[in-house]
């Protein structure tokens, strides 16, 4: 055996390598900076090689935390987040994160260990059919069947995850493949995927059609979704909107794609969107959707959605066009390329003075509101303070629920890629771990991890990571002693029968933070908040702040399920 | 409405699982699915017959299938001039005094008897689903002991009529 190895060495001038070596080399080739991973039996060969690797490895305290952190990293950098989990339970623990990334189009490369090839299918210790489990919630998945395939598979996986509509790709590696030795020299192979060729360039005729529709329209709006962010097209969106003077509405996930303080920005639309945006979508005669997927939380009842509008839809995923809303101008393209083409057309801007005045009137008459005189600590006020004290420059990462909606409403984003939230899947427990990835993606940024008391308790164990790596994440808990959004729905739709949504028995979050060596504070009033935020937001230390906010506060405006966008409740005090 | 969708896919492990998974994930109803090798090495052909509510639903199926990385080509061939065939094996009770009667049914359908035992015979029939259906109905009274159908497999005819209006048909 030794002799054989020596022979190969002279012949090819490479050492025989293990599968794990090939894997790490492939990751280095893709310029991977950080891995979120959790070791275990089936990935031991890989971890042995990681021992000497220069790639930063982050050890979450639960695999789910690891994959959410990778999602946060991917959302901020636009690069795939890399995750490693062991076979069986390690692999099944990342399932929620995969589903979340699939829904919100986040690029991830997830490696799972697998039992050795010989025992696959025998219900071996820590075996799970992770390919079967994850097929519907990944963009693609692989099981490595031979060592020599590793470089090609990793290369393909990165290509698939990060091009077209991004998404998670899983690579399942049996233990014997990772440990096995190959003496074949590595061959550089081009990615060859005949079944995967995303359309990036828009169809010229459709671009013309849209340009003409814009010129003719009296009430145009742009609905910009996360596709603008994934396509890095914020600059082009601004240029196009300004050129044609079209007002812009954002989806929840699209926030930051267009500057919130821009005069053409109307606001966020949807179930808890602002009045002007929802009315804008209802009354418009031309709706230009750029990279949004007409999610039901955005459209409300489809029968009442944009009833008078000609719908144009720019999306890199052809399956999204016409899926929920009939579309007369379909444009399959990358958002950036489509916008560049539209700008080049330099069409005649629409004559829509009245429309702009109407929108302005809606905005002035029906802004977001809350009771400023109640004497209670209002969550909206806390959001406003966070916004002003970070000058709108923080990276805001949220969990799911009421606090998420308040963050979306009151934190005004003027820059792209400062907003990380779980939109499609609505994953509680996402926010705090995702903030770890966001902070690693932009170490200099002020990262606010905004959580509810419910969601935070789904991922408290990750405090250890913040402590270990001294990440200056600011954990903001909107503590209303309840699962606030569930409580709100029970109040409104179930006659205030608060079935299991109140959680009055809580740990001391301050002591919990202190147990991990992190400073913690309880805030009960605006004055206290004012003082503390000035002190802690600008230092380089992690902190946890338990804001005891008004437990009876609800998120408004609100569209009840089954209602149209124009049937908002709670638009006025 | 019934649609016939033809797929060319990479012959990779798990590809059939991806396709069937997609149908259940997107809540589409499959009537039949048939899979086999195609004229290209490393590629398989899948023929699906699905029931959808309207044309936008069938467009959505086609698009979702197309999005699969292993899927090379998807065509909804329902409105084309196509050749579509299905094979069925039917084991029917046949005692001596009914045997001749069954033979007389088999003849016009151009089915064939491929096995005979003391009290049963096995009939093989190929044709469009309607024809197979009709034959099964006809033979049912005699007592079907076992039935196996392959599902439709189809592709477009070599020559397409210019007018696609009339219903496609084939001479058996």
mmCIF file with all atom_site columns, C-alpha atoms in Angstrom, chain B residues 20-169:
data_model
loop_
_atom_site.group_PDB
_atom_site.id
_atom_site.type_symbol
_atom_site.label_atom_id
_atom_site.label_alt_id
_atom_site.label_comp_id
_atom_site.label_asym_id
_atom_site.label_entity_id
_atom_site.label_seq_id
_atom_site.pdbx_PDB_ins_code
_atom_site.Cartn_x
_atom_site.Cartn_y
_atom_site.Cartn_z
_atom_site.occupancy
_atom_site.B_iso_or_equiv
_atom_site.pdbx_formal_charge
_atom_site.auth_seq_id
_atom_site.auth_comp_id
_atom_site.auth_asym_id
_atom_site.auth_atom_id
_atom_site.pdbx_PDB_model_num
ATOM 1   C CA . UNK B 1 20  ? -43.476 12.501  -8.003  1.00 0.00 ? 20  UNK B CA 1
ATOM 2   C CA . UNK B 1 21  ? -42.515 14.587  -4.983  1.00 0.00 ? 21  UNK B CA 1
ATOM 3   C CA . UNK B 1 22  ? -43.156 17.717  -6.981  1.00 0.00 ? 22  UNK B CA 1
ATOM 4   C CA . UNK B 1 23  ? -46.639 16.552  -7.905  1.00 0.00 ? 23  UNK B CA 1
ATOM 5   C CA . UNK B 1 24  ? -47.575 15.957  -4.295  1.00 0.00 ? 24  UNK B CA 1
ATOM 6   C CA . UNK B 1 25  ? -45.859 19.151  -3.084  1.00 0.00 ? 25  UNK B CA 1
ATOM 7   C CA . UNK B 1 26  ? -47.773 21.273  -5.584  1.00 0.00 ? 26  UNK B CA 1
ATOM 8   C CA . UNK B 1 27  ? -50.999 19.354  -5.097  1.00 0.00 ? 27  UNK B CA 1
ATOM 9   C CA . UNK B 1 28  ? -51.327 18.110  -8.679  1.00 0.00 ? 28  UNK B CA 1
ATOM 10  C CA . UNK B 1 29  ? -53.199 14.898  -9.451  1.00 0.00 ? 29  UNK B CA 1
ATOM 11  C CA . UNK B 1 30  ? -51.406 12.262  -11.490 1.00 0.00 ? 30  UNK B CA 1
ATOM 12  C CA . UNK B 1 31  ? -53.520 9.775   -13.367 1.00 0.00 ? 31  UNK B CA 1
ATOM 13  C CA . UNK B 1 32  ? -50.588 7.782   -14.608 1.00 0.00 ? 32  UNK B CA 1
ATOM 14  C CA . UNK B 1 33  ? -46.860 8.014   -14.964 1.00 0.00 ? 33  UNK B CA 1
ATOM 15  C CA . UNK B 1 34  ? -44.617 5.819   -17.073 1.00 0.00 ? 34  UNK B CA 1
ATOM 16  C CA . UNK B 1 35  ? -40.842 5.832   -17.141 1.00 0.00 ? 35  UNK B CA 1
ATOM 17  C CA . UNK B 1 36  ? -38.222 4.240   -19.311 1.00 0.00 ? 36  UNK B CA 1
ATOM 18  C CA . UNK B 1 37  ? -34.980 4.789   -21.162 1.00 0.00 ? 37  UNK B CA 1
ATOM 19  C CA . UNK B 1 38  ? -34.971 7.170   -24.102 1.00 0.00 ? 38  UNK B CA 1
ATOM 20  C CA . UNK B 1 39  ? -32.991 7.347   -27.347 1.00 0.00 ? 39  UNK B CA 1
ATOM 21  C CA . UNK B 1 40  ? -30.194 9.259   -25.600 1.00 0.00 ? 40  UNK B CA 1
ATOM 22  C CA . UNK B 1 41  ? -27.810 7.482   -23.324 1.00 0.00 ? 41  UNK B CA 1
ATOM 23  C CA . UNK B 1 42  ? -28.128 8.659   -19.731 1.00 0.00 ? 42  UNK B CA 1
ATOM 24  C CA . UNK B 1 43  ? -31.536 10.148  -20.282 1.00 0.00 ? 43  UNK B CA 1
ATOM 25  C CA . UNK B 1 44  ? -34.972 8.791   -19.544 1.00 0.00 ? 44  UNK B CA 1
ATOM 26  C CA . UNK B 1 45  ? -38.384 9.655   -20.821 1.00 0.00 ? 45  UNK B CA 1
ATOM 27  C CA . UNK B 1 46  ? -41.312 10.124  -18.496 1.00 0.00 ? 46  UNK B CA 1
ATOM 28  C CA . UNK B 1 47  ? -44.911 10.425  -19.665 1.00 0.00 ? 47  UNK B CA 1
ATOM 29  C CA . UNK B 1 48  ? -47.377 11.818  -17.153 1.00 0.00 ? 48  UNK B CA 1
ATOM 30  C CA . UNK B 1 49  ? -51.114 12.041  -17.531 1.00 0.00 ? 49  UNK B CA 1
ATOM 31  C CA . UNK B 1 50  ? -52.506 14.638  -15.141 1.00 0.00 ? 50  UNK B CA 1
ATOM 32  C CA . UNK B 1 51  ? -55.874 16.119  -14.323 1.00 0.00 ? 51  UNK B CA 1
ATOM 33  C CA . UNK B 1 52  ? -55.939 19.887  -13.930 1.00 0.00 ? 52  UNK B CA 1
ATOM 34  C CA . UNK B 1 53  ? -58.629 22.491  -13.480 1.00 0.00 ? 53  UNK B CA 1
ATOM 35  C CA . UNK B 1 54  ? -57.585 24.933  -16.169 1.00 0.00 ? 54  UNK B CA 1
ATOM 36  C CA . UNK B 1 55  ? -54.815 25.878  -18.548 1.00 0.00 ? 55  UNK B CA 1
ATOM 37  C CA . UNK B 1 56  ? -53.025 28.040  -15.997 1.00 0.00 ? 56  UNK B CA 1
ATOM 38  C CA . UNK B 1 57  ? -52.698 25.005  -13.737 1.00 0.00 ? 57  UNK B CA 1
ATOM 39  C CA . UNK B 1 58  ? -51.182 22.958  -16.533 1.00 0.00 ? 58  UNK B CA 1
ATOM 40  C CA . UNK B 1 59  ? -48.822 25.821  -17.345 1.00 0.00 ? 59  UNK B CA 1
ATOM 41  C CA . UNK B 1 60  ? -47.785 25.860  -13.696 1.00 0.00 ? 60  UNK B CA 1
ATOM 42  C CA . UNK B 1 61  ? -47.075 22.103  -13.759 1.00 0.00 ? 61  UNK B CA 1
ATOM 43  C CA . UNK B 1 62  ? -44.933 22.481  -16.847 1.00 0.00 ? 62  UNK B CA 1
ATOM 44  C CA . UNK B 1 63  ? -42.991 25.365  -15.334 1.00 0.00 ? 63  UNK B CA 1
ATOM 45  C CA . UNK B 1 64  ? -42.425 23.657  -12.011 1.00 0.00 ? 64  UNK B CA 1
ATOM 46  C CA . UNK B 1 65  ? -41.205 20.510  -13.772 1.00 0.00 ? 65  UNK B CA 1
ATOM 47  C CA . UNK B 1 66  ? -38.919 22.582  -15.943 1.00 0.00 ? 66  UNK B CA 1
ATOM 48  C CA . UNK B 1 67  ? -37.360 24.121  -12.853 1.00 0.00 ? 67  UNK B CA 1
ATOM 49  C CA . UNK B 1 68  ? -36.065 20.745  -11.726 1.00 0.00 ? 68  UNK B CA 1
ATOM 50  C CA . UNK B 1 69  ? -32.330 20.589  -12.343 1.00 0.00 ? 69  UNK B CA 1
ATOM 51  C CA . UNK B 1 70  ? -32.524 17.016  -13.692 1.00 0.00 ? 70  UNK B CA 1
ATOM 52  C CA . UNK B 1 71  ? -35.281 17.836  -16.153 1.00 0.00 ? 71  UNK B CA 1
ATOM 53  C CA . UNK B 1 72  ? -33.972 18.614  -19.623 1.00 0.00 ? 72  UNK B CA 1
ATOM 54  C CA . UNK B 1 73  ? -37.210 19.191  -21.456 1.00 0.00 ? 73  UNK B CA 1
ATOM 55  C CA . UNK B 1 74  ? -40.908 19.361  -20.696 1.00 0.00 ? 74  UNK B CA 1
ATOM 56  C CA . UNK B 1 75  ? -43.651 19.390  -23.318 1.00 0.00 ? 75  UNK B CA 1
ATOM 57  C CA . UNK B 1 76  ? -47.357 19.436  -22.861 1.00 0.00 ? 76  UNK B CA 1
ATOM 58  C CA . UNK B 1 77  ? -48.265 17.425  -25.969 1.00 0.00 ? 77  UNK B CA 1
ATOM 59  C CA . UNK B 1 78  ? -52.004 17.222  -25.355 1.00 0.00 ? 78  UNK B CA 1
ATOM 60  C CA . UNK B 1 79  ? -52.882 19.630  -28.154 1.00 0.00 ? 79  UNK B CA 1
ATOM 61  C CA . UNK B 1 80  ? -50.458 18.147  -30.650 1.00 0.00 ? 80  UNK B CA 1
ATOM 62  C CA . UNK B 1 81  ? -51.024 15.260  -32.923 1.00 0.00 ? 81  UNK B CA 1
ATOM 63  C CA . UNK B 1 82  ? -49.641 12.434  -30.836 1.00 0.00 ? 82  UNK B CA 1
ATOM 64  C CA . UNK B 1 83  ? -49.290 8.710   -30.633 1.00 0.00 ? 83  UNK B CA 1
ATOM 65  C CA . UNK B 1 84  ? -50.265 7.533   -27.173 1.00 0.00 ? 84  UNK B CA 1
ATOM 66  C CA . UNK B 1 85  ? -50.327 3.931   -26.039 1.00 0.00 ? 85  UNK B CA 1
ATOM 67  C CA . UNK B 1 86  ? -50.940 2.003   -22.927 1.00 0.00 ? 86  UNK B CA 1
ATOM 68  C CA . UNK B 1 87  ? -50.525 -1.681  -22.254 1.00 0.00 ? 87  UNK B CA 1
ATOM 69  C CA . UNK B 1 88  ? -52.748 -3.683  -19.929 1.00 0.00 ? 88  UNK B CA 1
ATOM 70  C CA . UNK B 1 89  ? -52.558 -7.257  -18.764 1.00 0.00 ? 89  UNK B CA 1
ATOM 71  C CA . UNK B 1 90  ? -55.867 -8.717  -17.713 1.00 0.00 ? 90  UNK B CA 1
ATOM 72  C CA . UNK B 1 91  ? -56.321 -12.076 -16.090 1.00 0.00 ? 91  UNK B CA 1
ATOM 73  C CA . UNK B 1 92  ? -59.934 -13.003 -16.634 1.00 0.00 ? 92  UNK B CA 1
ATOM 74  C CA . UNK B 1 93  ? -61.937 -15.983 -15.438 1.00 0.00 ? 93  UNK B CA 1
ATOM 75  C CA . UNK B 1 94  ? -62.511 -18.298 -18.360 1.00 0.00 ? 94  UNK B CA 1
ATOM 76  C CA . UNK B 1 95  ? -64.288 -21.551 -17.981 1.00 0.00 ? 95  UNK B CA 1
ATOM 77  C CA . UNK B 1 96  ? -64.620 -23.677 -21.114 1.00 0.00 ? 96  UNK B CA 1
ATOM 78  C CA . UNK B 1 97  ? -68.081 -22.396 -22.068 1.00 0.00 ? 97  UNK B CA 1
ATOM 79  C CA . UNK B 1 98  ? -67.130 -18.668 -21.831 1.00 0.00 ? 98  UNK B CA 1
ATOM 80  C CA . UNK B 1 99  ? -63.767 -19.006 -23.461 1.00 0.00 ? 99  UNK B CA 1
ATOM 81  C CA . UNK B 1 100 ? -65.001 -18.651 -27.007 1.00 0.00 ? 100 UNK B CA 1
ATOM 82  C CA . UNK B 1 101 ? -67.121 -15.697 -26.098 1.00 0.00 ? 101 UNK B CA 1
ATOM 83  C CA . UNK B 1 102 ? -64.078 -13.920 -24.667 1.00 0.00 ? 102 UNK B CA 1
ATOM 84  C CA . UNK B 1 103 ? -62.117 -14.745 -27.783 1.00 0.00 ? 103 UNK B CA 1
ATOM 85  C CA . UNK B 1 104 ? -64.759 -13.030 -29.837 1.00 0.00 ? 104 UNK B CA 1
ATOM 86  C CA . UNK B 1 105 ? -64.303 -9.853  -27.781 1.00 0.00 ? 105 UNK B CA 1
ATOM 87  C CA . UNK B 1 106 ? -60.561 -9.954  -28.029 1.00 0.00 ? 106 UNK B CA 1
ATOM 88  C CA . UNK B 1 107 ? -60.554 -10.106 -31.801 1.00 0.00 ? 107 UNK B CA 1
ATOM 89  C CA . UNK B 1 108 ? -62.003 -6.680  -32.678 1.00 0.00 ? 108 UNK B CA 1
ATOM 90  C CA . UNK B 1 109 ? -59.781 -5.008  -30.072 1.00 0.00 ? 109 UNK B CA 1
ATOM 91  C CA . UNK B 1 110 ? -56.709 -6.656  -31.521 1.00 0.00 ? 110 UNK B CA 1
ATOM 92  C CA . UNK B 1 111 ? -55.779 -7.870  -28.078 1.00 0.00 ? 111 UNK B CA 1
ATOM 93  C CA . UNK B 1 112 ? -53.983 -11.141 -27.667 1.00 0.00 ? 112 UNK B CA 1
ATOM 94  C CA . UNK B 1 113 ? -54.093 -14.041 -25.311 1.00 0.00 ? 113 UNK B CA 1
ATOM 95  C CA . UNK B 1 114 ? -50.700 -14.612 -23.759 1.00 0.00 ? 114 UNK B CA 1
ATOM 96  C CA . UNK B 1 115 ? -51.487 -17.229 -21.148 1.00 0.00 ? 115 UNK B CA 1
ATOM 97  C CA . UNK B 1 116 ? -54.202 -19.761 -20.567 1.00 0.00 ? 116 UNK B CA 1
ATOM 98  C CA . UNK B 1 117 ? -54.861 -21.938 -17.552 1.00 0.00 ? 117 UNK B CA 1
ATOM 99  C CA . UNK B 1 118 ? -57.631 -24.261 -16.506 1.00 0.00 ? 118 UNK B CA 1
ATOM 100 C CA . UNK B 1 119 ? -59.983 -21.584 -15.301 1.00 0.00 ? 119 UNK B CA 1
ATOM 101 C CA . UNK B 1 120 ? -58.488 -18.318 -16.506 1.00 0.00 ? 120 UNK B CA 1
ATOM 102 C CA . UNK B 1 121 ? -56.756 -16.639 -19.391 1.00 0.00 ? 121 UNK B CA 1
ATOM 103 C CA . UNK B 1 122 ? -54.471 -13.610 -19.543 1.00 0.00 ? 122 UNK B CA 1
ATOM 104 C CA . UNK B 1 123 ? -55.094 -11.005 -22.209 1.00 0.00 ? 123 UNK B CA 1
ATOM 105 C CA . UNK B 1 124 ? -52.683 -8.349  -23.340 1.00 0.00 ? 124 UNK B CA 1
ATOM 106 C CA . UNK B 1 125 ? -54.108 -5.226  -24.898 1.00 0.00 ? 125 UNK B CA 1
ATOM 107 C CA . UNK B 1 126 ? -52.360 -2.096  -26.163 1.00 0.00 ? 126 UNK B CA 1
ATOM 108 C CA . UNK B 1 127 ? -53.872 1.113   -27.378 1.00 0.00 ? 127 UNK B CA 1
ATOM 109 C CA . UNK B 1 128 ? -55.017 4.499   -26.250 1.00 0.00 ? 128 UNK B CA 1
ATOM 110 C CA . UNK B 1 129 ? -56.370 4.634   -22.730 1.00 0.00 ? 129 UNK B CA 1
ATOM 111 C CA . UNK B 1 130 ? -59.976 4.942   -23.971 1.00 0.00 ? 130 UNK B CA 1
ATOM 112 C CA . UNK B 1 131 ? -59.703 1.733   -25.862 1.00 0.00 ? 131 UNK B CA 1
ATOM 113 C CA . UNK B 1 132 ? -58.116 -0.120  -22.959 1.00 0.00 ? 132 UNK B CA 1
ATOM 114 C CA . UNK B 1 133 ? -60.838 1.279   -20.749 1.00 0.00 ? 133 UNK B CA 1
ATOM 115 C CA . UNK B 1 134 ? -63.577 0.116   -23.096 1.00 0.00 ? 134 UNK B CA 1
ATOM 116 C CA . UNK B 1 135 ? -62.132 -3.357  -23.318 1.00 0.00 ? 135 UNK B CA 1
ATOM 117 C CA . UNK B 1 136 ? -61.866 -3.674  -19.540 1.00 0.00 ? 136 UNK B CA 1
ATOM 118 C CA . UNK B 1 137 ? -65.503 -2.639  -19.176 1.00 0.00 ? 137 UNK B CA 1
ATOM 119 C CA . UNK B 1 138 ? -66.483 -5.236  -21.716 1.00 0.00 ? 138 UNK B CA 1
ATOM 120 C CA . UNK B 1 139 ? -64.559 -8.034  -20.104 1.00 0.00 ? 139 UNK B CA 1
ATOM 121 C CA . UNK B 1 140 ? -65.530 -7.149  -16.519 1.00 0.00 ? 140 UNK B CA 1
ATOM 122 C CA . UNK B 1 141 ? -68.714 -9.267  -16.395 1.00 0.00 ? 141 UNK B CA 1
ATOM 123 C CA . UNK B 1 142 ? -66.634 -12.396 -16.901 1.00 0.00 ? 142 UNK B CA 1
ATOM 124 C CA . UNK B 1 143 ? -64.728 -11.676 -13.698 1.00 0.00 ? 143 UNK B CA 1
ATOM 125 C CA . UNK B 1 144 ? -61.349 -9.953  -13.702 1.00 0.00 ? 144 UNK B CA 1
ATOM 126 C CA . UNK B 1 145 ? -58.977 -11.750 -11.368 1.00 0.00 ? 145 UNK B CA 1
ATOM 127 C CA . UNK B 1 146 ? -55.999 -9.472  -11.842 1.00 0.00 ? 146 UNK B CA 1
ATOM 128 C CA . UNK B 1 147 ? -55.361 -6.275  -13.749 1.00 0.00 ? 147 UNK B CA 1
ATOM 129 C CA . UNK B 1 148 ? -52.114 -4.402  -14.417 1.00 0.00 ? 148 UNK B CA 1
ATOM 130 C CA . UNK B 1 149 ? -51.843 -1.234  -16.507 1.00 0.00 ? 149 UNK B CA 1
ATOM 131 C CA . UNK B 1 150 ? -48.670 0.539   -17.531 1.00 0.00 ? 150 UNK B CA 1
ATOM 132 C CA . UNK B 1 151 ? -50.109 4.021   -17.840 1.00 0.00 ? 151 UNK B CA 1
ATOM 133 C CA . UNK B 1 152 ? -49.883 6.019   -21.010 1.00 0.00 ? 152 UNK B CA 1
ATOM 134 C CA . UNK B 1 153 ? -46.649 6.581   -22.815 1.00 0.00 ? 153 UNK B CA 1
ATOM 135 C CA . UNK B 1 154 ? -46.684 9.007   -25.724 1.00 0.00 ? 154 UNK B CA 1
ATOM 136 C CA . UNK B 1 155 ? -44.867 11.296  -28.082 1.00 0.00 ? 155 UNK B CA 1
ATOM 137 C CA . UNK B 1 156 ? -45.714 13.614  -30.952 1.00 0.00 ? 156 UNK B CA 1
ATOM 138 C CA . UNK B 1 157 ? -46.272 12.151  -34.413 1.00 0.00 ? 157 UNK B CA 1
ATOM 139 C CA . UNK B 1 158 ? -43.564 12.575  -37.016 1.00 0.00 ? 158 UNK B CA 1
ATOM 140 C CA . UNK B 1 159 ? -45.841 14.773  -39.083 1.00 0.00 ? 159 UNK B CA 1
ATOM 141 C CA . UNK B 1 160 ? -47.927 17.433  -37.382 1.00 0.00 ? 160 UNK B CA 1
ATOM 142 C CA . UNK B 1 161 ? -51.159 18.564  -39.027 1.00 0.00 ? 161 UNK B CA 1
ATOM 143 C CA . UNK B 1 162 ? -51.206 22.294  -39.625 1.00 0.00 ? 162 UNK B CA 1
ATOM 144 C CA . UNK B 1 163 ? -54.597 22.638  -37.994 1.00 0.00 ? 163 UNK B CA 1
ATOM 145 C CA . UNK B 1 164 ? -54.565 21.574  -34.374 1.00 0.00 ? 164 UNK B CA 1
ATOM 146 C CA . UNK B 1 165 ? -58.276 22.041  -33.964 1.00 0.00 ? 165 UNK B CA 1
ATOM 147 C CA . UNK B 1 166 ? -59.593 18.556  -34.526 1.00 0.00 ? 166 UNK B CA 1
ATOM 148 C CA . UNK B 1 167 ? -59.158 15.943  -31.850 1.00 0.00 ? 167 UNK B CA 1
ATOM 149 C CA . UNK B 1 168 ? -56.162 13.778  -32.374 1.00 0.00 ? 168 UNK B CA 1
ATOM 150 C CA . UNK B 1 169 ? -56.884 10.177  -33.164 1.00 0.00 ? 169 UNK B CA 1
#
